[in-house]
Amino acid sequence: PASQSSSKRWTLENFDIGRGLGKGKFGQVYLAREKSSRFVVAIKVLFKNQIKEAKVDHQLRREIEIQSHLRHPNILRMFGYFHDDARVYLILEYAPGGELYRLMKKQPNQRFDEPMAAKLIAQLTDALIYCHSKNVIHRDIKPENLLLGAGNSLKIADFGWSVHAPSSRRDTVCGTLDYLPPEMIAGQTHDEKVDIWSVGILSYEFLVGKPPFEAKDYDATYSNILQAPVRFPSHVSDGAKDLIIKILQRKPNRRLPLADILAHEWVVKFSKEASNVIINSSEQPSG
Ligand SMILES: Cc1nn(C)cc1-c1nc2c(-c3cnn(Cc4ccccc4)c3)c(Cl)cnc2[nH]1
């Protein structure tokens, strides 16, 4: 709503705070409702001392700068932010479907059918085409950073790692390596093609239920990302295999461009088909 322009001075007084929605490394997200408009949002609360200790305040500033200026149906909106002496509050779009990986874990065999996977891949690709058109690379596309809006629409959240391309990562990678391309784990300069690699990893994970280079430990994963051939279970169709192999090319320039992913026959065919995904009906708000 126009009244929620990001230039308005917000304070906690403007909101009724509801239940906790989730926890991240630096803070917690709460359901909230803006009092005058009764508009429902998610408020991410981050502690200033933790941010300073971890020296990620530049990352937070970048997340705010980037996410508050992006406008796309598959990118979680940031409506504004405010802070008090101890905390920073990000006013974010509320995604009623919750975290994508939870929905995936609920499916039979903990993976999506081809129509659902193709729909998610098409939405993710569309959002990244938009980001790259603004010279923004996300760099941290993984199931934990994907939420579900109304109608199981995909929402990219958490731009904490996004930068303007090209870039050479200075901060140490923490958390899983599974979604990072060879050039990033080797600490080389990288560009927006790192996000294409993540689409390939996620495409595999949506259809198989786990990422292709997953291994028992960090070093084994590292080695797999750099040299292991991608292996597919027999239930993965030839069309899906063709797409994923064309995306997961170790040389960035050989990767299928995002526009060609959207136009790939498997994506076009299945993103139009109805999917029988089990939605988290218990969590859908009534009405
Ligand atoms: C959970 C959940 N269940 N249902 C039915 C809806 C949701 C929901 N969660 C969100 C969330 C949400 C919550 N946690 N997280 C993870 C997190 C937390 C703190 C820092 C970084 C990342 C995101 C958001 Cl931002 C935005 N919208 C959300 N909606």
Short mmCIF file of C-alpha atoms and ligand atoms in Angstrom, two decimals, residues 19-29 42 44-46 76 92-99 102 144-145 147-148 157-158 280 283-285, ligand 1:
data_model
loop_
_atom_site.label_atom_id
_atom_site.label_comp_id
_atom_site.label_asym_id
_atom_site.label_seq_id
_atom_site.Cartn_x
_atom_site.Cartn_y
_atom_site.Cartn_z
CA ARG A 19 3.75 -15.37 16.88
CA GLY A 20 7.35 -16.19 16.07
CA LEU A 21 7.68 -17.51 12.52
CA GLY A 22 11.28 -18.62 12.52
CA LYS A 23 14.81 -18.10 13.67
CA GLY A 24 17.88 -17.18 11.65
CA LYS A 25 21.49 -16.82 12.68
CA PHE A 26 21.15 -13.19 13.73
CA GLY A 27 17.58 -12.87 14.77
CA GLN A 28 13.99 -13.95 14.75
CA VAL A 29 11.03 -13.31 12.47
CA ALA A 42 6.68 -10.35 8.81
CA LYS A 44 12.71 -9.71 11.10
CA VAL A 45 14.38 -8.56 14.32
CA LEU A 46 18.19 -8.47 14.33
CA LEU A 76 9.90 -11.27 -0.94
CA LEU A 92 9.00 -7.83 5.16
CA GLU A 93 6.19 -9.32 3.08
CA TYR A 94 4.49 -12.19 4.93
CA ALA A 95 4.65 -15.47 2.96
CA PRO A 96 1.64 -17.55 4.08
CA GLY A 97 3.04 -20.84 2.79
CA GLY A 98 6.10 -20.81 5.01
CA GLU A 99 9.47 -22.30 4.16
CA ARG A 102 9.40 -27.84 4.91
CA GLU A 144 16.13 -22.37 3.39
CA ASN A 145 15.99 -19.00 1.64
CA LEU A 147 9.42 -19.18 0.98
CA LEU A 148 5.94 -19.87 -0.37
CA ALA A 157 13.99 -14.24 0.74
CA ASP A 158 17.14 -13.30 2.61
CA ASN A 280 0.44 -27.51 4.16
CA GLU A 283 -1.14 -23.89 8.13
CA GLN A 284 -3.11 -22.07 5.44
CA PRO A 285 -4.90 -19.16 7.20
C1 LIG B 1 7.23 -20.29 9.09
C2 LIG B 1 5.93 -19.95 8.47
N1 LIG B 1 4.85 -20.75 8.58
N2 LIG B 1 3.88 -20.14 7.90
C3 LIG B 1 2.53 -20.70 7.79
C4 LIG B 1 4.30 -18.98 7.36
C5 LIG B 1 5.61 -18.85 7.72
C6 LIG B 1 6.47 -17.74 7.34
N3 LIG B 1 7.76 -17.57 7.73
C7 LIG B 1 8.14 -16.41 7.14
C8 LIG B 1 9.36 -15.71 7.15
C9 LIG B 1 10.51 -16.31 7.87
C10 LIG B 1 10.42 -17.04 9.05
N4 LIG B 1 11.67 -17.48 9.39
N5 LIG B 1 12.47 -17.14 8.42
C11 LIG B 1 13.84 -17.63 8.43
C12 LIG B 1 14.74 -16.60 8.99
C13 LIG B 1 14.48 -16.09 10.28
C14 LIG B 1 15.36 -15.14 10.78
C15 LIG B 1 16.43 -14.69 10.00
C16 LIG B 1 16.63 -15.21 8.73
C17 LIG B 1 15.78 -16.16 8.20
C18 LIG B 1 11.83 -16.40 7.48
C19 LIG B 1 9.42 -14.50 6.43
CL1 LIG B 1 10.88 -13.57 6.40
C20 LIG B 1 8.31 -14.03 5.73
N6 LIG B 1 7.14 -14.72 5.71
C21 LIG B 1 7.07 -15.88 6.41
N7 LIG B 1 6.04 -16.73 6.54
#
